[in-house]
Amino acid sequence: MRISELSEQSGVSIPTIKFYLREGLLAPGVLVTKTQSAYDETHLRRLRLVRALRDVAGLPIASIADVMAAVDSEAVSLLDLLGVTQVAVSGVSGDTSARGLRLAEEFIAELGWRVATESPLMRSLGRLLEELADRGIPITVAALGPWASAAHSVAAVEVAGITADMPRDQAAEIVAMGTPLFGELLSQLRLAAQESESRRRFGQ
Amino acid sequence: MRISELSEQSGVSIPTIKFYLREGLLAPGVLVTKTQSAYDETHLRRLRLVRALRDVAGLPIASIADVMAAVDSEAVSLLDLLGVTQVAVSGVSGDTSARGLRLAEEFIAELGWRVATESPLMRSLGRLLEELADRGIPITVAALGPWASAAHSVAAVEVAGITADMPRDQAAEIVAMGTPLFGELLSQLRLAAQESESRRRFGQ
């Protein structure tokens, strides 16, 4: 397809597509004439991923380029690509104390989940668990089980949408789109459910 | 108790307690001598609520004062007090289109939840549902049920910690503390569960 069709089908303007081509976020099309290139489904998929990273997750170009590099590198496994994308779009970062990290490791182990100790997720979770512990909340499955079960039930549905044989940029797009959007959905629905439960218990 | 004991038990410094007294966030103690007042459990509870609103939810003094006014007003029902506190600490605000509001109302009705149409929660949810609909996601319980079920299961546990006969400031404190902290916990655990599920499915 021509660049105008690519623009129409992707919803990305021609100047923006040209900008992505210059930045290397999009591979060049096949030259058909001296001034015209042909684009295909791979370009369309790639543009969808760029848009998810930019519009939904709100990432700057440099972070988008990092995810693109992971998509294109054969040295990066699908598991690691999903992890890189998830960490980029969820913005988890920073450090935690040794105590926080230990709390996170022990809690994740008690849940029977598999999360790499060196993942930024563990540091971020460690900071939060330390704050909860400081407020007197026991960091155990007995105390925090309802939140873990709820989190696991949606995560299982979300990850089930990804398969090992889909194109890597499509897999990354599911994470880039789903992590922020369905995270926000879960958070908003929790507030609505709190209101609904309050009304059921305390309403006239 | 003396102001020094109140400070010790609440973890709030004496200058800060004096500031809250001047701002009217804390009722004066009973004058024991010309220069000394006695404080009791009600002051301690009130300070816990102020701290939850300030430290956990990060609210500015003006918003804290709004919640305090709701706590103190007999014209505000417990249900409305919980709602005011929840909206203040979760920061939901803004407007939505008529289409967004209709999507939210229909979805909440399909779930069988009870949320007031005029609540800011509905506008905020409406904006999000409109974005999901624009991305081709059906706004139905069939499609979004897993997120609604997960949200409801944690909300029911959270609201169950509140009873009609507890002091109003204690009820508000549970919302002020729990809404941000357990919201963050749910969000972090979802990311960890996604990583764990990905590892189970795509790891070596």
Short mmCIF file of C-alpha atoms in Angstrom, two decimals:
data_model
loop_
_atom_site.label_atom_id
_atom_site.label_comp_id
_atom_site.label_asym_id
_atom_site.label_seq_id
_atom_site.Cartn_x
_atom_site.Cartn_y
_atom_site.Cartn_z
CA MET A 1 0.00 0.00 0.00
CA ARG A 2 1.03 3.61 -0.50
CA ILE A 3 1.86 5.93 2.38
CA SER A 4 -1.54 7.60 2.03
CA GLU A 5 -3.31 4.27 2.53
CA LEU A 6 -1.03 3.42 5.43
CA SER A 7 -1.99 6.75 6.99
CA GLU A 8 -5.67 6.15 6.43
CA GLN A 9 -5.69 2.61 7.81
CA SER A 10 -3.52 3.41 10.84
CA GLY A 11 -5.03 6.79 11.67
CA VAL A 12 -1.50 8.27 11.81
CA SER A 13 -0.89 11.37 9.69
CA ILE A 14 1.58 11.24 6.77
CA PRO A 15 3.99 13.78 8.37
CA THR A 16 3.99 11.68 11.58
CA ILE A 17 4.67 8.49 9.59
CA LYS A 18 7.59 10.28 7.87
CA PHE A 19 8.87 11.37 11.28
CA TYR A 20 8.76 7.75 12.53
CA LEU A 21 10.61 6.63 9.38
CA ARG A 22 13.36 9.20 10.03
CA GLU A 23 13.57 8.20 13.70
CA GLY A 24 13.87 4.55 12.72
CA LEU A 25 10.70 3.56 14.62
CA LEU A 26 9.28 2.30 11.35
CA ALA A 27 11.23 0.31 8.73
CA PRO A 28 11.42 1.86 5.23
CA GLY A 29 8.93 0.56 2.67
CA VAL A 30 9.99 -1.18 -0.53
CA LEU A 31 10.95 1.39 -3.20
CA VAL A 32 8.53 1.07 -6.10
CA THR A 33 9.57 4.18 -8.01
CA LYS A 34 12.21 6.78 -7.19
CA THR A 35 9.72 8.72 -5.03
CA GLN A 36 7.28 6.05 -3.92
CA SER A 37 7.51 3.19 -1.45
CA ALA A 38 5.15 0.31 -0.77
CA TYR A 39 4.10 -0.55 2.76
CA ASP A 40 2.38 -3.65 4.08
CA GLU A 41 0.71 -5.25 7.08
CA THR A 42 3.99 -5.24 9.05
CA HIS A 43 4.12 -1.43 8.85
CA LEU A 44 0.50 -1.20 9.93
CA ARG A 45 1.12 -3.45 12.94
CA ARG A 46 4.17 -1.46 13.88
CA LEU A 47 2.26 1.81 13.70
CA ARG A 48 -0.42 0.37 15.96
CA LEU A 49 2.24 -0.45 18.53
CA VAL A 50 3.80 3.02 18.29
CA ARG A 51 0.39 4.61 18.76
CA ALA A 52 -0.42 2.42 21.77
CA LEU A 53 2.90 3.38 23.37
CA ARG A 54 2.42 7.05 22.55
CA ASP A 55 -1.31 7.70 22.88
CA VAL A 56 -2.41 5.18 25.49
CA ALA A 57 0.72 4.83 27.63
CA GLY A 58 1.96 8.38 26.93
CA LEU A 59 5.61 7.36 26.46
CA PRO A 60 8.24 9.75 25.08
CA ILE A 61 9.93 8.86 21.77
CA ALA A 62 13.11 7.60 23.50
CA SER A 63 11.15 5.04 25.54
CA ILE A 64 9.18 4.01 22.45
CA ALA A 65 12.49 3.42 20.67
CA ASP A 66 13.64 1.17 23.56
CA VAL A 67 10.56 -1.01 23.21
CA MET A 68 11.03 -1.11 19.42
CA ALA A 69 14.63 -2.26 19.86
CA ALA A 70 13.38 -5.11 22.07
CA VAL A 71 10.74 -6.03 19.46
CA ASP A 72 13.41 -6.20 16.75
CA SER A 73 16.13 -7.97 18.67
CA GLU A 74 16.17 -11.73 18.29
CA ALA A 75 18.27 -11.91 21.43
CA VAL A 76 15.27 -10.73 23.45
CA SER A 77 12.85 -13.58 24.25
CA LEU A 78 9.08 -13.04 24.03
CA LEU A 79 8.93 -13.21 27.84
CA ASP A 80 11.53 -10.45 28.15
CA LEU A 81 9.85 -8.35 25.45
CA LEU A 82 6.57 -8.49 27.37
CA GLY A 83 8.44 -7.54 30.55
CA VAL A 84 10.27 -4.61 28.93
CA THR A 85 7.00 -3.31 27.48
CA GLN A 86 5.09 -3.75 30.73
CA VAL A 87 7.71 -1.95 32.79
CA ALA A 88 7.93 0.88 30.24
CA VAL A 89 4.17 1.51 30.12
CA SER A 90 3.48 1.05 33.83
CA GLY A 91 6.30 3.37 34.83
CA VAL A 92 7.43 1.23 37.78
CA SER A 93 10.88 2.30 38.84
CA GLY A 94 13.03 3.33 41.75
CA ASP A 95 14.53 1.46 44.60
CA THR A 96 13.48 -0.12 47.85
CA SER A 97 15.11 -1.06 51.13
CA ALA A 98 16.48 -4.54 51.78
CA ARG A 99 13.51 -5.03 54.12
CA GLY A 100 11.02 -4.01 51.41
CA LEU A 101 12.59 -6.36 48.89
CA ARG A 102 12.50 -9.22 51.40
CA LEU A 103 8.81 -8.53 52.15
CA ALA A 104 8.04 -8.59 48.41
CA GLU A 105 10.01 -11.79 47.82
CA GLU A 106 8.43 -13.60 50.74
CA PHE A 107 4.92 -12.47 49.83
CA ILE A 108 5.28 -13.44 46.16
CA ALA A 109 6.73 -16.82 47.23
CA GLU A 110 3.82 -17.36 49.65
CA LEU A 111 1.44 -16.66 46.75
CA GLY A 112 3.30 -19.20 44.62
CA TRP A 113 3.85 -16.61 41.89
CA ARG A 114 6.97 -16.45 39.74
CA VAL A 115 8.45 -12.97 39.53
CA ALA A 116 12.18 -12.38 38.97
CA THR A 117 13.82 -10.89 42.08
CA GLU A 118 15.69 -8.35 39.95
CA SER A 119 12.52 -7.03 38.27
CA PRO A 120 11.67 -3.36 38.93
CA LEU A 121 8.22 -4.66 39.88
CA MET A 122 9.67 -6.24 43.00
CA ARG A 123 11.29 -3.01 44.13
CA SER A 124 8.11 -1.06 43.55
CA LEU A 125 6.02 -3.69 45.36
CA GLY A 126 8.61 -3.77 48.16
CA ARG A 127 8.24 -0.04 48.80
CA LEU A 128 4.47 -0.38 49.08
CA LEU A 129 4.55 -3.50 51.28
CA GLU A 130 6.97 -1.77 53.62
CA GLU A 131 4.56 1.16 53.93
CA LEU A 132 1.67 -1.23 54.65
CA ALA A 133 3.77 -3.10 57.23
CA ASP A 134 4.67 0.20 58.91
CA ARG A 135 0.95 0.92 59.24
CA GLY A 136 0.47 -2.36 61.06
CA ILE A 137 -0.91 -4.43 58.19
CA PRO A 138 0.42 -8.02 58.15
CA ILE A 139 2.09 -8.83 54.82
CA THR A 140 0.62 -12.29 54.48
CA VAL A 141 -1.69 -14.08 52.09
CA ALA A 142 -4.17 -14.43 54.95
CA ALA A 143 -4.42 -10.63 55.23
CA LEU A 144 -3.91 -9.54 51.62
CA GLY A 145 -5.38 -12.56 49.80
CA PRO A 146 -8.45 -10.77 48.39
CA TRP A 147 -6.29 -8.22 46.53
CA ALA A 148 -3.90 -10.90 45.27
CA SER A 149 -6.76 -13.10 44.04
CA ALA A 150 -8.46 -10.20 42.28
CA ALA A 151 -5.16 -9.13 40.69
CA HIS A 152 -4.39 -12.66 39.56
CA SER A 153 -7.81 -13.24 38.04
CA VAL A 154 -7.58 -10.20 35.74
CA ALA A 155 -3.89 -10.77 34.93
CA ALA A 156 -4.63 -14.33 33.79
CA VAL A 157 -7.31 -13.05 31.37
CA GLU A 158 -5.01 -10.29 30.13
CA VAL A 159 -2.03 -12.54 29.45
CA ALA A 160 -4.28 -15.19 27.83
CA GLY A 161 -4.75 -12.77 24.91
CA ILE A 162 -1.08 -13.24 23.97
CA THR A 163 0.18 -16.30 22.10
CA ALA A 164 3.71 -17.46 21.30
CA ASP A 165 3.02 -17.54 17.57
CA MET A 166 1.65 -14.02 17.10
CA PRO A 167 3.94 -11.33 15.65
CA ARG A 168 6.09 -9.83 18.39
CA ASP A 169 4.87 -6.27 17.79
CA GLN A 170 1.29 -7.44 18.14
CA ALA A 171 2.12 -9.13 21.47
CA ALA A 172 3.84 -5.94 22.66
CA GLU A 173 0.85 -3.88 21.53
CA ILE A 174 -1.52 -5.95 23.70
CA VAL A 175 0.66 -5.16 26.71
CA ALA A 176 1.12 -1.49 25.75
CA MET A 177 -2.60 -1.00 25.33
CA GLY A 178 -3.98 -3.36 27.95
CA THR A 179 -1.71 -2.58 30.89
CA PRO A 180 -2.75 1.09 31.23
CA LEU A 181 -6.33 0.84 29.91
CA PHE A 182 -7.47 -2.22 31.85
CA GLY A 183 -5.52 -1.06 34.88
CA GLU A 184 -7.51 2.15 34.81
CA LEU A 185 -10.71 0.16 34.26
CA LEU A 186 -10.00 -2.02 37.30
CA SER A 187 -9.25 1.02 39.40
CA GLN A 188 -12.39 2.91 38.32
CA LEU A 189 -14.62 -0.11 38.75
CA ARG A 190 -13.23 -0.65 42.25
CA LEU A 191 -14.32 2.88 43.20
CA ALA A 192 -17.76 2.31 41.67
CA ALA A 193 -18.08 -1.02 43.50
CA GLN A 194 -17.10 0.64 46.80
CA GLU A 195 -19.84 3.21 46.25
CA SER A 196 -22.32 0.48 45.35
CA GLU A 197 -21.41 -1.62 48.41
CA SER A 198 -21.62 1.44 50.69
CA ARG A 199 -25.03 2.27 49.30
CA ARG A 200 -26.23 -1.31 49.79
CA ARG A 201 -25.05 -1.30 53.42
CA PHE A 202 -25.64 2.30 54.55
CA GLY A 203 -28.17 3.73 52.06
CA GLN A 204 -31.80 4.38 52.92
CA MET B 1 -3.97 13.88 77.96
CA ARG B 2 -1.60 16.80 77.47
CA ILE B 3 -0.59 18.08 74.05
CA SER B 4 2.80 16.36 74.42
CA GLU B 5 1.12 12.98 74.92
CA LEU B 6 -1.27 13.66 72.04
CA SER B 7 1.77 14.37 69.88
CA GLU B 8 3.53 11.21 71.01
CA GLN B 9 0.55 8.92 70.51
CA SER B 10 -0.44 10.39 67.15
CA GLY B 11 3.05 10.83 65.73
CA VAL B 12 2.14 14.43 64.81
CA SER B 13 4.51 17.14 66.07
CA ILE B 14 3.30 19.75 68.61
CA PRO B 15 3.73 22.68 66.15
CA THR B 16 1.67 20.78 63.58
CA ILE B 17 -1.05 20.03 66.16
CA LYS B 18 -1.12 23.75 67.02
CA PHE B 19 -1.41 24.57 63.33
CA TYR B 20 -4.40 22.19 62.98
CA LEU B 21 -6.00 23.81 66.06
CA ARG B 22 -5.63 27.26 64.50
CA GLU B 23 -7.00 26.01 61.16
CA GLY B 24 -9.97 24.46 62.92
CA LEU B 25 -9.14 20.93 61.71
CA LEU B 26 -8.91 19.87 65.35
CA ALA B 27 -11.36 20.96 68.10
CA PRO B 28 -9.80 22.78 71.08
CA GLY B 29 -9.08 20.67 74.16
CA VAL B 30 -10.71 21.33 77.53
CA LEU B 31 -8.90 24.15 79.40
CA VAL B 32 -7.39 22.69 82.56
CA THR B 33 -5.29 25.69 83.58
CA LYS B 34 -4.86 29.04 81.86
CA THR B 35 -2.11 27.64 79.63
CA GLN B 36 -2.91 23.95 79.46
CA SER B 37 -5.64 21.97 77.70
CA ALA B 38 -6.64 18.34 78.02
CA TYR B 39 -7.11 16.19 74.92
CA ASP B 40 -8.76 12.80 74.60
CA GLU B 41 -9.41 9.88 72.27
CA THR B 42 -11.57 12.03 69.98
CA HIS B 43 -8.57 14.29 69.24
CA LEU B 44 -6.40 11.27 68.60
CA ARG B 45 -8.91 9.81 66.14
CA ARG B 46 -9.24 13.13 64.40
CA LEU B 47 -5.47 13.44 64.04
CA ARG B 48 -5.32 9.96 62.53
CA LEU B 49 -7.85 11.03 59.91
CA VAL B 50 -5.96 14.26 59.15
CA ARG B 51 -2.75 12.28 58.73
CA ALA B 52 -4.38 9.73 56.44
CA LEU B 53 -5.75 12.53 54.26
CA ARG B 54 -2.44 14.37 54.26
CA ASP B 55 0.23 11.65 54.23
CA VAL B 56 -1.45 8.77 52.43
CA ALA B 57 -3.81 10.59 50.08
CA GLY B 58 -1.62 13.70 49.75
CA LEU B 59 -4.52 16.16 50.01
CA PRO B 60 -3.97 19.91 50.45
CA ILE B 61 -5.29 21.55 53.65
CA ALA B 62 -8.37 23.00 51.88
CA SER B 63 -9.52 19.53 50.76
CA ILE B 64 -8.81 18.11 54.22
CA ALA B 65 -11.01 20.87 55.68
CA ASP B 66 -13.83 19.87 53.29
CA VAL B 67 -13.73 16.27 54.51
CA MET B 68 -13.62 17.48 58.13
CA ALA B 69 -16.70 19.63 57.54
CA ALA B 70 -18.52 16.54 56.24
CA VAL B 71 -17.40 14.52 59.29
CA ASP B 72 -18.75 17.21 61.63
CA SER B 73 -22.02 17.97 59.86
CA GLU B 74 -25.00 15.99 61.12
CA ALA B 75 -26.76 16.84 57.88
CA VAL B 76 -24.30 14.61 56.00
CA SER B 77 -25.26 10.92 56.18
CA LEU B 78 -22.60 8.25 56.73
CA LEU B 79 -23.10 7.15 53.12
CA ASP B 80 -22.46 10.68 51.85
CA LEU B 81 -19.48 11.12 54.17
CA LEU B 82 -17.88 7.97 52.74
CA GLY B 83 -18.61 9.24 49.23
CA VAL B 84 -17.14 12.70 49.88
CA THR B 85 -14.00 11.14 51.38
CA GLN B 86 -13.61 8.61 48.59
CA VAL B 87 -13.98 11.21 45.84
CA ALA B 88 -11.52 13.54 47.61
CA VAL B 89 -8.79 10.92 48.04
CA SER B 90 -9.21 9.24 44.65
CA GLY B 91 -9.14 12.54 42.79
CA VAL B 92 -11.86 11.57 40.31
CA SER B 93 -13.16 14.66 38.62
CA GLY B 94 -13.95 16.27 35.32
CA ASP B 95 -16.66 15.75 32.82
CA THR B 96 -17.72 13.28 30.21
CA SER B 97 -19.83 13.31 27.08
CA ALA B 98 -23.49 12.32 27.09
CA ARG B 99 -22.42 9.12 25.31
CA GLY B 100 -19.81 8.33 27.99
CA LEU B 101 -22.31 8.88 30.78
CA ARG B 102 -24.85 6.66 29.04
CA LEU B 103 -22.23 3.90 28.59
CA ALA B 104 -21.38 4.13 32.31
CA GLU B 105 -25.02 4.07 33.40
CA GLU B 106 -25.89 1.13 31.20
CA PHE B 107 -22.82 -0.83 32.23
CA ILE B 108 -23.37 -0.22 35.96
CA ALA B 109 -27.04 -1.17 35.54
CA GLU B 110 -26.07 -4.37 33.70
CA LEU B 111 -23.76 -5.21 36.61
CA GLY B 112 -26.62 -4.60 39.06
CA TRP B 113 -24.54 -2.09 41.00
CA ARG B 114 -25.99 0.99 42.66
CA VAL B 115 -24.05 4.14 41.85
CA ALA B 116 -25.70 7.58 41.81
CA THR B 117 -25.85 8.99 38.27
CA GLU B 118 -24.66 12.39 39.49
CA SER B 119 -21.54 10.96 41.18
CA PRO B 120 -18.17 12.16 39.78
CA LEU B 121 -17.30 8.44 39.59
CA MET B 122 -19.79 8.00 36.77
CA ARG B 123 -18.29 10.82 34.73
CA SER B 124 -14.80 9.47 35.21
CA LEU B 125 -15.90 5.93 34.35
CA GLY B 126 -17.83 7.29 31.37
CA ARG B 127 -14.70 8.91 29.89
CA LEU B 128 -12.80 5.63 30.17
CA LEU B 129 -15.59 3.46 28.77
CA GLU B 130 -15.92 5.80 25.82
CA GLU B 131 -12.20 5.42 25.12
CA LEU B 132 -12.49 1.61 25.33
CA ALA B 133 -15.54 1.66 23.03
CA ASP B 134 -13.63 3.82 20.53
CA ARG B 135 -10.92 1.14 20.50
CA GLY B 136 -13.47 -1.47 19.55
CA ILE B 137 -13.97 -3.05 22.97
CA PRO B 138 -17.61 -3.95 23.70
CA ILE B 139 -18.84 -2.28 26.91
CA THR B 140 -20.73 -5.29 28.22
CA VAL B 141 -20.51 -7.55 31.24
CA ALA B 142 -19.67 -10.41 28.87
CA ALA B 143 -16.52 -8.58 27.73
CA LEU B 144 -15.51 -6.72 30.90
CA GLY B 145 -16.84 -9.12 33.54
CA PRO B 146 -13.42 -10.25 34.86
CA TRP B 147 -12.43 -6.68 35.79
CA ALA B 148 -15.83 -5.94 37.33
CA SER B 149 -15.76 -9.16 39.39
CA ALA B 150 -12.24 -8.50 40.61
CA ALA B 151 -13.11 -4.90 41.49
CA HIS B 152 -16.26 -5.97 43.31
CA SER B 153 -14.53 -8.66 45.33
CA VAL B 154 -11.96 -6.25 46.81
CA ALA B 155 -14.47 -3.44 47.27
CA ALA B 156 -16.75 -5.72 49.31
CA VAL B 157 -13.85 -6.59 51.65
CA GLU B 158 -12.85 -2.93 51.93
CA VAL B 159 -16.34 -1.63 52.74
CA ALA B 160 -16.93 -4.51 55.21
CA GLY B 161 -14.36 -2.87 57.51
CA ILE B 162 -16.77 0.03 58.08
CA THR B 163 -19.75 -0.21 60.45
CA ALA B 164 -22.64 2.17 61.06
CA ASP B 165 -21.86 2.45 64.76
CA MET B 166 -18.18 3.40 64.55
CA PRO B 167 -17.20 7.07 65.05
CA ARG B 168 -17.58 8.97 61.78
CA ASP B 169 -13.96 10.10 61.68
CA GLN B 170 -12.82 6.50 62.04
CA ALA B 171 -15.06 5.45 59.13
CA ALA B 172 -13.66 8.30 57.02
CA GLU B 173 -10.12 7.30 57.99
CA ILE B 174 -10.65 3.77 56.69
CA VAL B 175 -11.66 5.23 53.32
CA ALA B 176 -8.88 7.85 53.33
CA MET B 177 -6.25 5.24 54.07
CA GLY B 178 -7.63 2.22 52.27
CA THR B 179 -8.71 3.78 48.98
CA PRO B 180 -5.21 4.89 47.91
CA LEU B 181 -3.14 2.20 49.68
CA PHE B 182 -5.15 -0.86 48.66
CA GLY B 183 -5.75 0.64 45.24
CA GLU B 184 -2.00 0.83 44.79
CA LEU B 185 -1.64 -2.71 46.18
CA LEU B 186 -4.17 -4.05 43.68
CA SER B 187 -2.42 -2.26 40.84
CA GLN B 188 1.05 -3.49 41.81
CA LEU B 189 -0.11 -7.05 42.38
CA ARG B 190 -1.78 -7.05 38.96
CA LEU B 191 1.57 -6.21 37.34
CA ALA B 192 3.32 -8.91 39.38
CA ALA B 193 0.62 -11.43 38.45
CA GLN B 194 0.96 -10.51 34.75
CA GLU B 195 4.70 -11.16 35.00
CA SER B 196 4.08 -14.44 36.81
CA GLU B 197 1.49 -15.58 34.25
CA SER B 198 3.78 -14.59 31.35
CA ARG B 199 6.61 -16.56 32.92
CA ARG B 200 4.41 -19.59 33.44
CA ARG B 201 3.29 -19.48 29.80
CA PHE B 202 6.36 -18.26 27.93
CA GLY B 203 9.29 -18.93 30.28
CA GLN B 204 11.81 -21.71 29.75
#
